[in-house]
Amino acid sequence: IAETNAQGLIEDANAAFLSLSAKAKRGAMLADMIADGERTVVLKALSDIAGAAPRAIAIDASVPGDKARTVQFTLTKLAESEGTVVVFAVDKTERKALELQLAQGQKMQAVGQLASGIAHDFNNVLTPIIGFADLLLAKMRPTDPAFADIMNIKQNANRAANLVRQLL
């Protein structure tokens, strides 16, 4: 938790807030601890909160440092006439990483289900090919001219069936 003036100058902060960034210190600007590309969002939130009735504005921003962090800043003005803005900062880095892992796991599960469905459908096509090749081979002699071709069809269908088993 930190207190800033309407311009974003940190007037007071607890130890947890100060540990978020090396640039987070009393007398520094709140926007200085935010990644360069996201500072305008914080400055806009400060100007919005300064001109408004007491309410809260929440923004997510990156805080650079030894380890980049994703932090949710909630800015609120306690009283309409007071120029003090209270900033609550919640480190959401770990949660963000877990959300990304969950999304990746869901994608992998979807790909697995798709591959499984395709493999089953392909197996359904291969089964009659192998079966009819066996019927034809049973009716033919090895000396028949088409025997080698049908044997080749059966061997390739069996190889495809093995690939389907591996895919499953």
XYZ file of C-alpha atoms in Angstrom:
168
model
C 0.000 0.000 0.000
C 1.246 3.480 -0.823
C -0.009 7.040 -0.603
C 0.719 9.416 -3.450
C -0.248 12.954 -4.222
C -2.466 13.710 -7.226
C 0.573 13.820 -9.531
C 1.763 10.347 -8.447
C 4.628 11.314 -6.093
C 4.963 8.544 -3.496
C 4.579 10.178 -0.087
C 4.394 7.057 2.066
C 4.493 3.310 1.451
C 4.758 0.086 3.396
C 7.695 -2.314 3.048
C 5.798 -4.715 0.769
C 5.106 -1.906 -1.725
C 8.713 -0.694 -1.609
C 9.972 -4.233 -2.305
C 8.155 -4.354 -5.661
C 10.831 -2.309 -7.406
C 14.135 -0.603 -6.747
C 12.510 2.571 -8.106
C 9.666 2.382 -5.559
C 10.705 4.768 -2.789
C 9.337 7.719 -0.925
C 9.767 10.867 -2.987
C 9.809 8.986 -6.313
C 7.101 9.034 -8.943
C 4.761 6.052 -9.076
C 5.018 5.964 -12.870
C 8.820 5.535 -12.667
C 8.460 2.021 -11.294
C 6.276 0.963 -14.271
C 7.654 -0.371 -17.581
C 8.219 2.388 -20.153
C 5.413 1.388 -22.535
C 2.802 1.287 -19.769
C 3.517 4.512 -17.889
C 0.872 6.471 -19.763
C -1.814 4.109 -18.411
C -0.758 4.895 -14.837
C -0.562 8.624 -15.510
C -4.023 8.564 -17.086
C -5.418 6.640 -14.102
C -3.901 9.243 -11.743
C -5.438 12.125 -13.686
C -8.795 10.314 -13.874
C -8.839 9.636 -10.142
C -7.791 13.212 -9.302
C -10.776 14.725 -11.057
C -13.357 12.210 -9.964
C -15.467 11.562 -6.929
C -14.022 8.901 -4.629
C -13.837 5.631 -6.555
C -11.290 2.974 -7.484
C -9.446 2.401 -10.763
C -7.621 -0.901 -11.254
C -4.868 -1.331 -13.840
C -2.412 -4.115 -14.598
C 1.145 -3.079 -15.358
C 4.593 -4.597 -15.701
C 7.216 -3.685 -13.139
C 10.751 -4.211 -14.478
C 13.583 -5.338 -12.270
C 15.685 -8.422 -11.558
C 12.545 -10.407 -12.248
C 9.794 -8.713 -14.278
C 6.519 -8.686 -12.398
C 2.901 -8.207 -13.334
C 1.251 -6.032 -10.714
C -2.339 -4.934 -10.348
C -2.495 -1.356 -9.080
C -5.764 -0.140 -7.600
C -5.854 3.624 -7.182
C -8.477 5.275 -5.034
C -9.092 8.687 -3.582
C -10.446 8.517 -0.068
C -12.187 11.889 0.063
C -13.353 14.179 -2.685
C -11.489 17.237 -1.419
C -8.312 15.402 -0.397
C -5.455 15.209 -2.923
C -4.090 11.937 -1.561
C -4.383 8.842 -3.733
C -4.081 5.457 -2.051
C -2.458 2.793 -4.210
C -2.930 -0.904 -3.494
C -0.457 -3.088 -5.366
C -0.969 -6.840 -5.732
C 1.791 -8.916 -7.346
C 0.050 -11.167 -9.882
C 3.177 -12.593 -11.528
C 2.729 -16.132 -10.261
C -0.974 -16.131 -11.021
C -0.288 -14.912 -14.562
C 2.266 -17.700 -15.068
C -0.239 -20.279 -13.817
C -2.899 -18.901 -16.162
C -0.487 -19.258 -19.096
C 0.347 -22.842 -18.067
C -3.350 -23.668 -17.789
C -4.049 -22.192 -21.230
C -1.133 -24.165 -22.705
C -2.407 -27.353 -21.059
C -5.890 -26.760 -22.452
C -4.442 -26.264 -25.937
C -2.461 -29.489 -25.648
C -5.561 -31.347 -24.469
C -7.547 -30.022 -27.441
C -4.799 -31.077 -29.870
C -4.721 -34.531 -28.249
C -8.482 -34.931 -28.572
C -8.345 -33.843 -32.206
C -5.506 -36.275 -32.984
C -7.337 -39.072 -31.192
C -10.540 -38.426 -33.159
C -8.673 -38.373 -36.470
C -6.792 -41.555 -35.545
C -10.025 -43.361 -34.698
C -11.663 -42.253 -37.940
C -8.606 -43.283 -39.944
C -8.562 -46.641 -38.171
C -12.207 -47.105 -39.167
C -11.181 -46.640 -42.817
C -8.184 -48.982 -42.545
C -10.072 -51.893 -40.977
C -12.179 -52.724 -44.069
C -9.179 -52.208 -46.379
C -7.195 -54.805 -44.419
C -10.242 -57.098 -44.179
C -11.024 -56.999 -47.910
C -7.340 -57.462 -48.757
C -7.356 -60.615 -46.590
C -10.510 -61.894 -48.368
C -8.952 -61.301 -51.786
C -5.683 -62.965 -50.754
C -7.602 -65.994 -49.475
C -9.273 -66.419 -52.886
C -6.050 -66.025 -54.870
C -2.971 -68.060 -55.385
C 0.477 -66.595 -54.896
C 1.050 -67.035 -58.638
C -1.846 -64.739 -59.609
C -0.632 -61.459 -61.178
C -2.649 -59.264 -58.736
C -1.523 -61.209 -55.640
C 1.625 -59.083 -55.134
C -0.367 -55.851 -55.541
C -2.989 -56.892 -52.991
C -0.224 -58.029 -50.615
C 1.377 -54.596 -51.007
C -1.996 -52.930 -50.196
C -2.336 -55.064 -47.055
C 1.242 -54.364 -45.902
C 0.826 -50.600 -46.353
C -2.548 -50.659 -44.587
C -0.950 -52.565 -41.691
C 1.845 -49.973 -41.510
C -0.763 -47.219 -41.429
C -2.637 -49.099 -38.666
C 0.608 -49.250 -36.644
C 1.026 -45.485 -37.060
C -2.545 -45.010 -35.822
C -1.768 -47.140 -32.747
C 1.304 -45.014 -32.026
C -0.736 -41.842 -32.455
C -3.390 -43.120 -30.061
